[in-house]
PDB file of C-alpha atoms in Angstrom:
ATOM      1  CA  UNK I 229     -16.775 -12.485  -5.696  1.00 93.00           C
ATOM      2  CA  UNK I 230     -13.430 -12.358  -4.279  1.00 97.00           C
ATOM      3  CA  UNK I 231     -12.143  -8.634  -4.073  1.00 98.00           C
ATOM      4  CA  UNK I 232      -8.824  -7.183  -2.530  1.00 98.00           C
ATOM      5  CA  UNK I 233      -9.089  -3.691  -1.455  1.00 98.00           C
ATOM      6  CA  UNK I 234      -5.908  -1.747  -0.939  1.00 97.00           C
ATOM      7  CA  UNK I 235      -6.766   0.939   1.053  1.00 95.00           C
ATOM      8  CA  UNK I 236      -4.651   4.182   0.539  1.00 86.00           C
ATOM      9  CA  UNK I 237      -3.004   6.464   3.027  1.00 75.00           C
ATOM     10  CA  UNK I 238      -6.349   8.529   3.281  1.00 72.00           C
ATOM     11  CA  UNK I 239      -7.798   5.590   5.344  1.00 80.00           C
ATOM     12  CA  UNK I 240      -5.287   5.735   8.106  1.00 82.00           C
ATOM     13  CA  UNK I 241      -4.872   9.414   8.918  1.00 81.00           C
ATOM     14  CA  UNK I 242      -6.910  12.597   9.666  1.00 77.00           C
ATOM     15  CA  UNK I 243      -7.937  14.591   6.321  1.00 77.00           C
ATOM     16  CA  UNK I 244      -4.883  16.831   6.996  1.00 76.00           C
ATOM     17  CA  UNK I 245      -2.686  13.997   7.259  1.00 74.00           C
ATOM     18  CA  UNK I 246      -2.124  13.932  10.491  1.00 75.00           C
ATOM     19  CA  UNK I 247      -1.059  10.437  12.288  1.00 78.00           C
ATOM     20  CA  UNK I 248      -1.857  11.045  15.828  1.00 86.00           C
ATOM     21  CA  UNK I 249      -3.042   8.029  17.513  1.00 90.00           C
ATOM     22  CA  UNK I 250      -6.465   8.881  17.873  1.00 92.00           C
ATOM     23  CA  UNK I 251      -6.923  10.590  14.424  1.00 91.00           C
ATOM     24  CA  UNK I 252      -5.968   7.003  13.173  1.00 92.00           C
ATOM     25  CA  UNK I 253      -8.182   5.283  15.091  1.00 93.00           C
ATOM     26  CA  UNK I 254     -10.986   7.610  13.875  1.00 93.00           C
ATOM     27  CA  UNK I 255     -10.017   7.373  10.119  1.00 92.00           C
ATOM     28  CA  UNK I 256      -9.672   3.584  10.394  1.00 95.00           C
ATOM     29  CA  UNK I 257     -13.158   3.151  12.380  1.00 96.00           C
ATOM     30  CA  UNK I 258     -14.609   5.499   9.319  1.00 94.00           C
ATOM     31  CA  UNK I 259     -13.022   3.225   6.622  1.00 95.00           C
ATOM     32  CA  UNK I 260     -14.235  -0.131   7.999  1.00 97.00           C
ATOM     33  CA  UNK I 261     -17.374   1.065   8.062  1.00 97.00           C
ATOM     34  CA  UNK I 262     -17.413   1.005   4.014  1.00 96.00           C
ATOM     35  CA  UNK I 263     -15.370  -2.283   4.166  1.00 97.00           C
ATOM     36  CA  UNK I 264     -17.958  -3.518   6.307  1.00 98.00           C
ATOM     37  CA  UNK I 265     -20.594  -2.903   3.609  1.00 97.00           C
ATOM     38  CA  UNK I 266     -18.945  -4.829   0.813  1.00 97.00           C
ATOM     39  CA  UNK I 267     -18.432  -7.709   3.153  1.00 97.00           C
ATOM     40  CA  UNK I 268     -22.170  -7.623   4.059  1.00 97.00           C
ATOM     41  CA  UNK I 269     -23.135  -7.637   0.248  1.00 96.00           C
ATOM     42  CA  UNK I 270     -21.366 -11.188   0.479  1.00 95.00           C
ATOM     43  CA  UNK I 271     -17.922 -10.593  -1.003  1.00 97.00           C
ATOM     44  CA  UNK I 272     -15.058 -12.223   0.151  1.00 97.00           C
ATOM     45  CA  UNK I 273     -12.487  -9.393   1.254  1.00 98.00           C
ATOM     46  CA  UNK I 274      -8.983  -9.426   1.385  1.00 98.00           C
ATOM     47  CA  UNK I 275      -7.293  -5.939   2.916  1.00 98.00           C
ATOM     48  CA  UNK I 276      -4.165  -4.198   2.297  1.00 97.00           C
ATOM     49  CA  UNK I 277      -3.174  -0.875   3.605  1.00 96.00           C
ATOM     50  CA  UNK I 278      -0.436   1.772   3.309  1.00 92.00           C
ATOM     51  CA  UNK I 279       2.052   2.473   6.265  1.00 91.00           C
ATOM     52  CA  UNK I 280       3.874   5.464   4.932  1.00 87.00           C
ATOM     53  CA  UNK I 281       2.824   7.863   7.704  1.00 87.00           C
ATOM     54  CA  UNK I 282       2.922   5.781  10.536  1.00 90.00           C
ATOM     55  CA  UNK I 283       6.941   4.497   9.588  1.00 89.00           C
ATOM     56  CA  UNK I 284       7.662   8.160   9.008  1.00 86.00           C
ATOM     57  CA  UNK I 285       6.605   8.523  12.796  1.00 88.00           C
ATOM     58  CA  UNK I 286       8.943   5.636  13.564  1.00 90.00           C
ATOM     59  CA  UNK I 287      11.879   7.154  11.669  1.00 88.00           C
ATOM     60  CA  UNK I 288      11.589  10.611  13.453  1.00 87.00           C
ATOM     61  CA  UNK I 289      11.981   8.513  17.090  1.00 89.00           C
ATOM     62  CA  UNK I 290      14.878   6.809  15.506  1.00 83.00           C
ATOM     63  CA  UNK I 291      16.671  10.215  14.679  1.00 83.00           C
ATOM     64  CA  UNK I 292      15.586  11.716  18.066  1.00 86.00           C
ATOM     65  CA  UNK I 293      16.563   8.869  19.832  1.00 87.00           C
ATOM     66  CA  UNK I 294      19.947   7.777  17.913  1.00 79.00           C
ATOM     67  CA  UNK I 295      22.442   8.881  20.306  1.00 83.00           C
ATOM     68  CA  UNK I 296      20.681   6.856  23.183  1.00 89.00           C
ATOM     69  CA  UNK I 297      19.542   3.463  21.434  1.00 88.00           C
ATOM     70  CA  UNK I 298      20.285   2.077  18.057  1.00 85.00           C
ATOM     71  CA  UNK I 299      18.002   3.260  14.965  1.00 84.00           C
ATOM     72  CA  UNK I 300      15.090   0.290  14.352  1.00 88.00           C
ATOM     73  CA  UNK I 301      15.790  -1.048  10.758  1.00 91.00           C
ATOM     74  CA  UNK I 302      13.103  -0.128   8.164  1.00 92.00           C
ATOM     75  CA  UNK I 303      12.111  -3.666   7.868  1.00 95.00           C
ATOM     76  CA  UNK I 304      11.241  -3.815  11.777  1.00 96.00           C
ATOM     77  CA  UNK I 305       9.606  -0.523  11.247  1.00 94.00           C
ATOM     78  CA  UNK I 306       7.174  -1.987   8.361  1.00 95.00           C
ATOM     79  CA  UNK I 307       6.569  -4.667  10.973  1.00 96.00           C
ATOM     80  CA  UNK I 308       5.682  -3.126  13.944  1.00 96.00           C
ATOM     81  CA  UNK I 309       3.211  -0.808  11.647  1.00 95.00           C
ATOM     82  CA  UNK I 310       1.630  -3.789  10.555  1.00 96.00           C
ATOM     83  CA  UNK I 311       0.955  -5.250  13.734  1.00 96.00           C
ATOM     84  CA  UNK I 312      -0.170  -1.805  14.932  1.00 95.00           C
ATOM     85  CA  UNK I 313      -2.813  -1.112  12.161  1.00 95.00           C
ATOM     86  CA  UNK I 314      -3.740  -4.525  11.679  1.00 96.00           C
ATOM     87  CA  UNK I 315      -5.003  -4.807  15.451  1.00 96.00           C
ATOM     88  CA  UNK I 316      -6.698  -1.343  15.091  1.00 96.00           C
ATOM     89  CA  UNK I 317      -8.495  -2.696  12.130  1.00 97.00           C
ATOM     90  CA  UNK I 318      -9.873  -5.537  14.033  1.00 97.00           C
ATOM     91  CA  UNK I 319     -10.971  -3.459  16.764  1.00 97.00           C
ATOM     92  CA  UNK I 320     -12.793  -1.428  14.325  1.00 97.00           C
ATOM     93  CA  UNK I 321     -14.216  -3.898  11.818  1.00 98.00           C
ATOM     94  CA  UNK I 322     -15.705  -6.518  14.009  1.00 98.00           C
ATOM     95  CA  UNK I 323     -18.006  -4.105  15.567  1.00 98.00           C
ATOM     96  CA  UNK I 324     -18.913  -2.774  12.299  1.00 98.00           C
ATOM     97  CA  UNK I 325     -19.686  -6.279  10.745  1.00 98.00           C
ATOM     98  CA  UNK I 326     -21.482  -7.127  13.950  1.00 97.00           C
ATOM     99  CA  UNK I 327     -23.961  -4.132  13.874  1.00 97.00           C
ATOM    100  CA  UNK I 328     -24.787  -5.417  10.133  1.00 97.00           C
ATOM    101  CA  UNK I 329     -25.504  -8.976  11.890  1.00 97.00           C
ATOM    102  CA  UNK I 330     -22.580 -10.329   9.881  1.00 97.00           C
ATOM    103  CA  UNK I 331     -20.847 -13.255  11.451  1.00 94.00           C
ATOM    104  CA  UNK I 332     -17.229 -13.132   9.669  1.00 95.00           C
ATOM    105  CA  UNK I 333     -14.195 -13.573  11.588  1.00 97.00           C
ATOM    106  CA  UNK I 334     -11.346 -10.929  11.106  1.00 98.00           C
ATOM    107  CA  UNK I 335      -7.601 -11.874  11.053  1.00 98.00           C
ATOM    108  CA  UNK I 336      -4.210  -9.748  10.537  1.00 98.00           C
ATOM    109  CA  UNK I 337      -1.305 -11.268   9.769  1.00 97.00           C
ATOM    110  CA  UNK I 338       2.090  -9.565   9.903  1.00 97.00           C
ATOM    111  CA  UNK I 339       3.514 -10.785   6.070  1.00 98.00           C
ATOM    112  CA  UNK I 340       6.593 -10.918   4.602  1.00 98.00           C
ATOM    113  CA  UNK I 341       7.209 -10.149   0.677  1.00 98.00           C
ATOM    114  CA  UNK I 342      10.299 -11.490  -1.015  1.00 98.00           C
ATOM    115  CA  UNK I 343      12.231  -9.369  -3.397  1.00 98.00           C
ATOM    116  CA  UNK I 344      15.095 -10.023  -5.418  1.00 96.00           C
ATOM    117  CA  UNK I 345      18.439  -9.499  -3.918  1.00 95.00           C
ATOM    118  CA  UNK I 346      19.942  -8.289  -7.267  1.00 95.00           C
ATOM    119  CA  UNK I 347      17.096  -5.800  -7.739  1.00 95.00           C
ATOM    120  CA  UNK I 348      18.774  -3.082  -9.563  1.00 94.00           C
ATOM    121  CA  UNK I 349      17.273  -0.839  -7.256  1.00 92.00           C
ATOM    122  CA  UNK I 350      19.403  -2.011  -4.030  1.00 92.00           C
ATOM    123  CA  UNK I 351      22.411  -0.631  -5.777  1.00 90.00           C
ATOM    124  CA  UNK I 352      20.820   3.081  -6.462  1.00 87.00           C
ATOM    125  CA  UNK I 353      18.237   3.788  -3.977  1.00 88.00           C
ATOM    126  CA  UNK I 354      16.132   6.430  -4.838  1.00 85.00           C
ATOM    127  CA  UNK I 355      12.880   5.768  -2.758  1.00 88.00           C
ATOM    128  CA  UNK I 356      13.183   9.085  -0.123  1.00 88.00           C
ATOM    129  CA  UNK I 357      11.430   8.527   3.156  1.00 87.00           C
ATOM    130  CA  UNK I 358      11.119  10.320   6.462  1.00 85.00           C
ATOM    131  CA  UNK I 359      11.499  14.295   6.640  1.00 86.00           C
ATOM    132  CA  UNK I 360      14.335  16.299   5.635  1.00 91.00           C
ATOM    133  CA  UNK I 361      17.208  16.990   8.295  1.00 90.00           C
ATOM    134  CA  UNK I 362      20.284  19.529   8.650  1.00 91.00           C
ATOM    135  CA  UNK I 363      23.822  18.198   7.471  1.00 92.00           C
ATOM    136  CA  UNK I 364      25.120  17.194  10.992  1.00 89.00           C
ATOM    137  CA  UNK I 365      21.859  15.350  12.034  1.00 87.00           C
ATOM    138  CA  UNK I 366      21.897  13.638   8.842  1.00 89.00           C
ATOM    139  CA  UNK I 367      25.736  12.600   9.423  1.00 89.00           C
ATOM    140  CA  UNK I 368      24.634  10.978  12.375  1.00 83.00           C
ATOM    141  CA  UNK I 369      22.133   8.936  10.794  1.00 84.00           C
ATOM    142  CA  UNK I 370      24.675   7.845   7.868  1.00 89.00           C
ATOM    143  CA  UNK I 371      27.326   6.750  10.580  1.00 86.00           C
ATOM    144  CA  UNK I 372      24.490   4.066  11.896  1.00 81.00           C
ATOM    145  CA  UNK I 373      24.547   2.839   8.364  1.00 83.00           C
ATOM    146  CA  UNK I 374      21.898   4.756   6.550  1.00 85.00           C
ATOM    147  CA  UNK I 375      22.194   6.214   2.945  1.00 90.00           C
ATOM    148  CA  UNK I 376      20.953  10.165   2.866  1.00 91.00           C
ATOM    149  CA  UNK I 377      21.326  12.738  -0.183  1.00 91.00           C
ATOM    150  CA  UNK I 378      21.899  16.421  -0.214  1.00 91.00           C
ATOM    151  CA  UNK I 379      18.765  18.078  -1.387  1.00 91.00           C
ATOM    152  CA  UNK I 380      20.024  21.762  -1.352  1.00 91.00           C
ATOM    153  CA  UNK I 381      18.048  24.144   0.839  1.00 89.00           C
ATOM    154  CA  UNK I 382      15.674  22.092   1.988  1.00 92.00           C
ATOM    155  CA  UNK I 383      17.934  19.828   3.572  1.00 94.00           C
ATOM    156  CA  UNK I 384      19.512  16.007   3.687  1.00 93.00           C
ATOM    157  CA  UNK I 385      16.876  13.141   3.036  1.00 92.00           C
ATOM    158  CA  UNK I 386      17.175   9.546   3.273  1.00 88.00           C
ATOM    159  CA  UNK I 387      16.731   7.253   0.265  1.00 91.00           C
ATOM    160  CA  UNK I 388      16.300   3.626   0.191  1.00 91.00           C
ATOM    161  CA  UNK I 389      15.566   0.893  -2.013  1.00 92.00           C
ATOM    162  CA  UNK I 390      11.958   0.296  -3.665  1.00 93.00           C
ATOM    163  CA  UNK I 391      12.234  -3.043  -5.022  1.00 95.00           C
ATOM    164  CA  UNK I 392       9.903  -5.081  -6.853  1.00 95.00           C
ATOM    165  CA  UNK I 393       7.894  -7.572  -5.362  1.00 97.00           C
ATOM    166  CA  UNK I 394       7.942 -11.089  -6.317  1.00 97.00           C
ATOM    167  CA  UNK I 395       6.034 -13.113  -3.921  1.00 98.00           C
ATOM    168  CA  UNK I 396       4.082 -12.597  -0.921  1.00 98.00           C
ATOM    169  CA  UNK I 397       5.602 -15.378   1.610  1.00 98.00           C
ATOM    170  CA  UNK I 398       2.490 -15.907   3.625  1.00 98.00           C
ATOM    171  CA  UNK I 399       0.215 -16.735   0.807  1.00 98.00           C
ATOM    172  CA  UNK I 400      -0.776 -20.188   1.804  1.00 97.00           C
ATOM    173  CA  UNK I 401      -2.172 -19.082   5.477  1.00 98.00           C
ATOM    174  CA  UNK I 402      -3.973 -16.132   3.710  1.00 98.00           C
ATOM    175  CA  UNK I 403      -5.212 -18.472   1.132  1.00 97.00           C
ATOM    176  CA  UNK I 404      -6.494 -20.647   3.856  1.00 98.00           C
ATOM    177  CA  UNK I 405      -8.026 -17.970   6.441  1.00 98.00           C
ATOM    178  CA  UNK I 406      -9.748 -16.614   2.944  1.00 97.00           C
ATOM    179  CA  UNK I 407     -11.184 -20.138   2.438  1.00 96.00           C
ATOM    180  CA  UNK I 408     -12.178 -20.517   5.685  1.00 96.00           C
ATOM    181  CA  UNK I 409     -14.392 -17.457   5.534  1.00 96.00           C
ATOM    182  CA  UNK I 410     -12.083 -15.202   7.357  1.00 98.00           C
ATOM    183  CA  UNK I 411     -12.027 -11.098   6.166  1.00 98.00           C
ATOM    184  CA  UNK I 412      -7.968 -11.050   6.292  1.00 98.00           C
ATOM    185  CA  UNK I 413      -5.756  -8.114   6.504  1.00 98.00           C
ATOM    186  CA  UNK I 414      -1.941  -8.850   5.448  1.00 98.00           C
ATOM    187  CA  UNK I 415       0.762  -7.114   3.391  1.00 97.00           C
ATOM    188  CA  UNK I 416       0.549  -3.920   4.980  1.00 96.00           C
ATOM    189  CA  UNK I 417       2.846  -1.730   3.607  1.00 95.00           C
ATOM    190  CA  UNK I 418       3.419  -3.536   0.557  1.00 96.00           C
ATOM    191  CA  UNK I 419       4.851  -6.013   2.979  1.00 97.00           C
ATOM    192  CA  UNK I 420       8.270  -6.520   5.134  1.00 97.00           C
ATOM    193  CA  UNK I 421      10.874  -6.585   2.259  1.00 97.00           C
ATOM    194  CA  UNK I 422      13.238  -9.729   2.470  1.00 98.00           C
ATOM    195  CA  UNK I 423      15.650 -11.474   0.405  1.00 98.00           C
ATOM    196  CA  UNK I 424      16.836 -15.240   0.410  1.00 97.00           C
ATOM    197  CA  UNK I 425      20.143 -16.291   0.737  1.00 95.00           C
ATOM    198  CA  UNK I 426      22.140 -18.986  -0.719  1.00 94.00           C
ATOM    199  CA  UNK I 427      21.277 -21.367   1.969  1.00 95.00           C
ATOM    200  CA  UNK I 428      17.577 -20.722   1.240  1.00 94.00           C
ATOM    201  CA  UNK I 429      17.360 -18.602   4.625  1.00 97.00           C
ATOM    202  CA  UNK I 430      15.466 -15.221   4.585  1.00 97.00           C
ATOM    203  CA  UNK I 431      16.680 -11.817   5.598  1.00 96.00           C
ATOM    204  CA  UNK I 432      14.765  -8.735   6.063  1.00 96.00           C
ATOM    205  CA  UNK I 433      16.187  -5.584   4.109  1.00 95.00           C
ATOM    206  CA  UNK I 434      16.108  -1.723   4.354  1.00 92.00           C
ATOM    207  CA  UNK I 435      13.764  -1.254   1.598  1.00 94.00           C
ATOM    208  CA  UNK I 436      10.127   0.281   1.299  1.00 94.00           C
ATOM    209  CA  UNK I 437       8.038  -1.992  -1.556  1.00 95.00           C
ATOM    210  CA  UNK I 438       5.092  -0.145  -3.029  1.00 93.00           C
ATOM    211  CA  UNK I 439       1.883  -1.515  -1.695  1.00 95.00           C
ATOM    212  CA  UNK I 440      -0.116  -1.219  -4.697  1.00 95.00           C
ATOM    213  CA  UNK I 441       2.249  -3.466  -6.336  1.00 96.00           C
ATOM    214  CA  UNK I 442       2.469  -6.098  -3.479  1.00 98.00           C
ATOM    215  CA  UNK I 443      -1.499  -5.437  -3.622  1.00 98.00           C
ATOM    216  CA  UNK I 444      -2.053  -6.411  -7.512  1.00 97.00           C
ATOM    217  CA  UNK I 445       0.686  -9.625  -7.144  1.00 98.00           C
ATOM    218  CA  UNK I 446      -1.742 -10.893  -3.949  1.00 98.00           C
ATOM    219  CA  UNK I 447      -4.782 -10.334  -5.772  1.00 98.00           C
ATOM    220  CA  UNK I 448      -3.464 -12.461  -8.873  1.00 97.00           C
ATOM    221  CA  UNK I 449      -1.975 -15.065  -6.327  1.00 97.00           C
ATOM    222  CA  UNK I 450      -5.375 -15.323  -4.533  1.00 98.00           C
ATOM    223  CA  UNK I 451      -7.493 -15.648  -8.148  1.00 96.00           C
ATOM    224  CA  UNK I 452      -9.503 -12.913  -7.291  1.00 97.00           C
ATOM    225  CA  UNK I 453     -12.189 -11.398  -9.135  1.00 96.00           C
ATOM    226  CA  UNK I 454     -11.663  -7.622  -8.739  1.00 97.00           C
ATOM    227  CA  UNK I 455      -9.140  -5.339  -7.258  1.00 98.00           C
ATOM    228  CA  UNK I 456      -9.869  -2.036  -5.625  1.00 97.00           C
ATOM    229  CA  UNK I 457      -6.925   0.581  -5.176  1.00 97.00           C
ATOM    230  CA  UNK I 458      -9.059   2.842  -2.559  1.00 95.00           C
ATOM    231  CA  UNK I 459      -7.695   6.637  -2.845  1.00 91.00           C
ATOM    232  CA  UNK I 460      -8.951  10.406  -2.027  1.00 88.00           C
ATOM    233  CA  UNK I 461     -10.758  10.538  -5.184  1.00 91.00           C
ATOM    234  CA  UNK I 462     -13.576   8.791  -7.324  1.00 94.00           C
ATOM    235  CA  UNK I 463     -11.893   8.405 -10.442  1.00 94.00           C
ATOM    236  CA  UNK I 464      -8.461   8.840 -11.819  1.00 94.00           C
ATOM    237  CA  UNK I 465      -8.303  11.687 -14.461  1.00 93.00           C
ATOM    238  CA  UNK I 466      -6.944  12.460 -17.843  1.00 92.00           C
ATOM    239  CA  UNK I 467      -5.365  16.067 -18.843  1.00 90.00           C
ATOM    240  CA  UNK I 468      -5.697  16.732 -14.920  1.00 88.00           C
ATOM    241  CA  UNK I 469      -5.233  20.298 -13.891  1.00 84.00           C
ATOM    242  CA  UNK I 470      -6.391  21.640 -17.538  1.00 89.00           C
ATOM    243  CA  UNK I 471      -9.728  22.668 -19.190  1.00 88.00           C
ATOM    244  CA  UNK I 472     -10.051  19.400 -20.805  1.00 88.00           C
ATOM    245  CA  UNK I 473      -9.280  17.447 -17.459  1.00 91.00           C
ATOM    246  CA  UNK I 474     -11.960  14.468 -17.531  1.00 94.00           C
ATOM    247  CA  UNK I 475     -12.465  11.401 -15.488  1.00 94.00           C
ATOM    248  CA  UNK I 476     -12.056   8.328 -16.750  1.00 94.00           C
ATOM    249  CA  UNK I 477     -15.073   5.518 -16.327  1.00 94.00           C
ATOM    250  CA  UNK I 478     -14.749   2.117 -18.096  1.00 93.00           C
ATOM    251  CA  UNK I 479     -11.222   2.146 -19.866  1.00 93.00           C
ATOM    252  CA  UNK I 480      -9.678  -0.883 -21.761  1.00 93.00           C
ATOM    253  CA  UNK I 481      -6.440  -1.922 -20.635  1.00 94.00           C
ATOM    254  CA  UNK I 482      -4.809  -1.004 -24.115  1.00 93.00           C
ATOM    255  CA  UNK I 483      -6.144   2.421 -23.792  1.00 93.00           C
ATOM    256  CA  UNK I 484      -4.958   3.020 -19.922  1.00 94.00           C
ATOM    257  CA  UNK I 485      -1.647   1.978 -21.474  1.00 94.00           C
ATOM    258  CA  UNK I 486      -1.663   4.495 -24.081  1.00 94.00           C
ATOM    259  CA  UNK I 487      -2.637   6.830 -21.177  1.00 94.00           C
ATOM    260  CA  UNK I 488       0.207   5.970 -19.072  1.00 93.00           C
ATOM    261  CA  UNK I 489       2.574   5.880 -21.849  1.00 93.00           C
ATOM    262  CA  UNK I 490       1.844   9.446 -22.520  1.00 92.00           C
ATOM    263  CA  UNK I 491       2.375  10.766 -18.955  1.00 90.00           C
ATOM    264  CA  UNK I 492      -0.987  11.106 -18.039  1.00 92.00           C
ATOM    265  CA  UNK I 493      -0.444   9.816 -14.466  1.00 91.00           C
ATOM    266  CA  UNK I 494       2.169  11.379 -12.123  1.00 84.00           C
ATOM    267  CA  UNK I 495       4.893   8.987 -10.740  1.00 80.00           C
ATOM    268  CA  UNK I 496       4.390  10.582  -7.326  1.00 74.00           C
ATOM    269  CA  UNK I 497       0.609  10.115  -6.896  1.00 82.00           C
ATOM    270  CA  UNK I 498      -1.492   8.215  -9.435  1.00 90.00           C
ATOM    271  CA  UNK I 499       1.235   6.657 -11.602  1.00 90.00           C
ATOM    272  CA  UNK I 500       1.837   3.748  -8.957  1.00 91.00           C
ATOM    273  CA  UNK I 501      -1.594   2.778  -8.689  1.00 94.00           C
ATOM    274  CA  UNK I 502      -2.662   2.946 -12.624  1.00 95.00           C
ATOM    275  CA  UNK I 503       0.592   0.793 -13.078  1.00 95.00           C
ATOM    276  CA  UNK I 504      -0.651  -1.872 -10.372  1.00 96.00           C
ATOM    277  CA  UNK I 505      -3.755  -1.760 -11.594  1.00 96.00           C
ATOM    278  CA  UNK I 506      -2.772  -2.509 -14.968  1.00 96.00           C
ATOM    279  CA  UNK I 507      -0.620  -5.362 -14.088  1.00 96.00           C
ATOM    280  CA  UNK I 508      -3.687  -6.862 -12.083  1.00 97.00           C
ATOM    281  CA  UNK I 509      -5.896  -6.060 -15.103  1.00 96.00           C
ATOM    282  CA  UNK I 510      -3.148  -8.050 -17.581  1.00 95.00           C
ATOM    283  CA  UNK I 511      -3.556 -10.971 -15.278  1.00 93.00           C
ATOM    284  CA  UNK I 512      -7.182 -11.234 -16.216  1.00 92.00           C
ATOM    285  CA  UNK I 513      -8.646  -9.396 -13.296  1.00 93.00           C
ATOM    286  CA  UNK I 514     -10.695  -6.330 -13.000  1.00 95.00           C
ATOM    287  CA  UNK I 515      -8.892  -3.222 -11.416  1.00 97.00           C
ATOM    288  CA  UNK I 516     -10.761  -0.420 -10.112  1.00 97.00           C
ATOM    289  CA  UNK I 517      -9.505   2.926  -8.891  1.00 96.00           C
ATOM    290  CA  UNK I 518     -11.930   4.877  -6.627  1.00 96.00           C
ATOM    291  CA  UNK I 519     -12.561   6.507  -3.357  1.00 94.00           C
ATOM    292  CA  UNK I 520     -13.149   3.950  -0.668  1.00 94.00           C
ATOM    293  CA  UNK I 521     -16.629   5.810   0.099  1.00 94.00           C
ATOM    294  CA  UNK I 522     -17.634   3.892  -3.158  1.00 95.00           C
ATOM    295  CA  UNK I 523     -15.826   0.507  -2.934  1.00 95.00           C
ATOM    296  CA  UNK I 524     -19.265  -1.433  -2.943  1.00 96.00           C
ATOM    297  CA  UNK I 525     -20.425   0.749  -5.719  1.00 94.00           C
ATOM    298  CA  UNK I 526     -17.403  -0.084  -7.705  1.00 94.00           C
ATOM    299  CA  UNK I 527     -17.824  -3.775  -7.093  1.00 94.00           C
ATOM    300  CA  UNK I 528     -21.977  -3.699  -7.596  1.00 92.00           C
ATOM    301  CA  UNK I 529     -22.142  -1.064 -10.070  1.00 87.00           C
ATOM    302  CA  UNK I 530     -18.770  -0.893 -11.743  1.00 85.00           C
ATOM    303  CA  UNK I 531     -18.152   2.566 -10.315  1.00 93.00           C
ATOM    304  CA  UNK I 532     -14.810   4.486 -10.594  1.00 95.00           C
ATOM    305  CA  UNK I 533     -12.211   3.807 -13.291  1.00 96.00           C
ATOM    306  CA  UNK I 534     -12.769   0.180 -13.990  1.00 96.00           C
ATOM    307  CA  UNK I 535      -9.427  -1.283 -16.188  1.00 95.00           C
ATOM    308  CA  UNK I 536     -10.634  -4.644 -17.996  1.00 86.00           C
ATOM    309  CA  UNK I 537      -9.355  -6.578 -20.627  1.00 75.00           C
ATOM    310  CA  UNK I 538     -11.151  -6.229 -23.703  1.00 56.00           C
ATOM    311  CA  UNK I 539     -11.107  -8.161 -27.057  1.00 43.00           C
ATOM    312  CA  UNK I 540      -8.645  -5.554 -28.863  1.00 48.00           C
ATOM    313  CA  UNK I 541      -6.475  -6.025 -25.866  1.00 47.00           C
TER     314      UNK I 541
END
């Protein structure tokens, strides 16, 4: 089967969220052992990944050095982290495959994602990024053209647009590589956001694209059989934090929509994952939300929260 695995932030950092380079290498090395198992089982695999902590590190460097060099734009931060995470994945996945006697080439692509310049999120940016700063330091960044909001006692925080992904522009290259037997790493961090100008040219923009929404879009475009959203829990939960809390196993798309509409999934955690999973399931595929450790079980034995269309859908 063709499987797209969307790796969460827990696959890129230490358990406590530390993004020290050594911690990232260790986490990615461990994550690739699980990916290698999935490839060794005979499946075509495409990987996407988050980049929040890595971009956060670059934003701090921007702030600290703003009085010396101009801040690097957010789309550049996305491109830089795609490259860094991509080559780290290559360095970890290739030997993991070799240990299993799997001769599969691996490729990582710097990937752009088209967004609509008229997306309403550009008019009212609400996605918080980076750390809180005191007013005087935030003002310095505002003078560089950034948008910051006063968040009260915690200080000021930068906000950016979070437009919906429209198209993964390197789709043809990804499809060609997958067809030639490559394990492909692409669309990291949701892809580098670009808009199309009236003359047809492309321009990077300061925005953050939800990585799981891009994963769903890419999985559909590649005609994947399964989208796995790998996170730090085995299942999505309903009635979370109550005595009635329970994990979801096989769940129809209609049932999942009902849970989502009832507010069962928090917007800052499981909500976007469920949204992306439902989008791919609506296109006719099978979506699974589960832990990184169980991605092979998810494909082979339908472990995790499995969202599928059914006759009543």
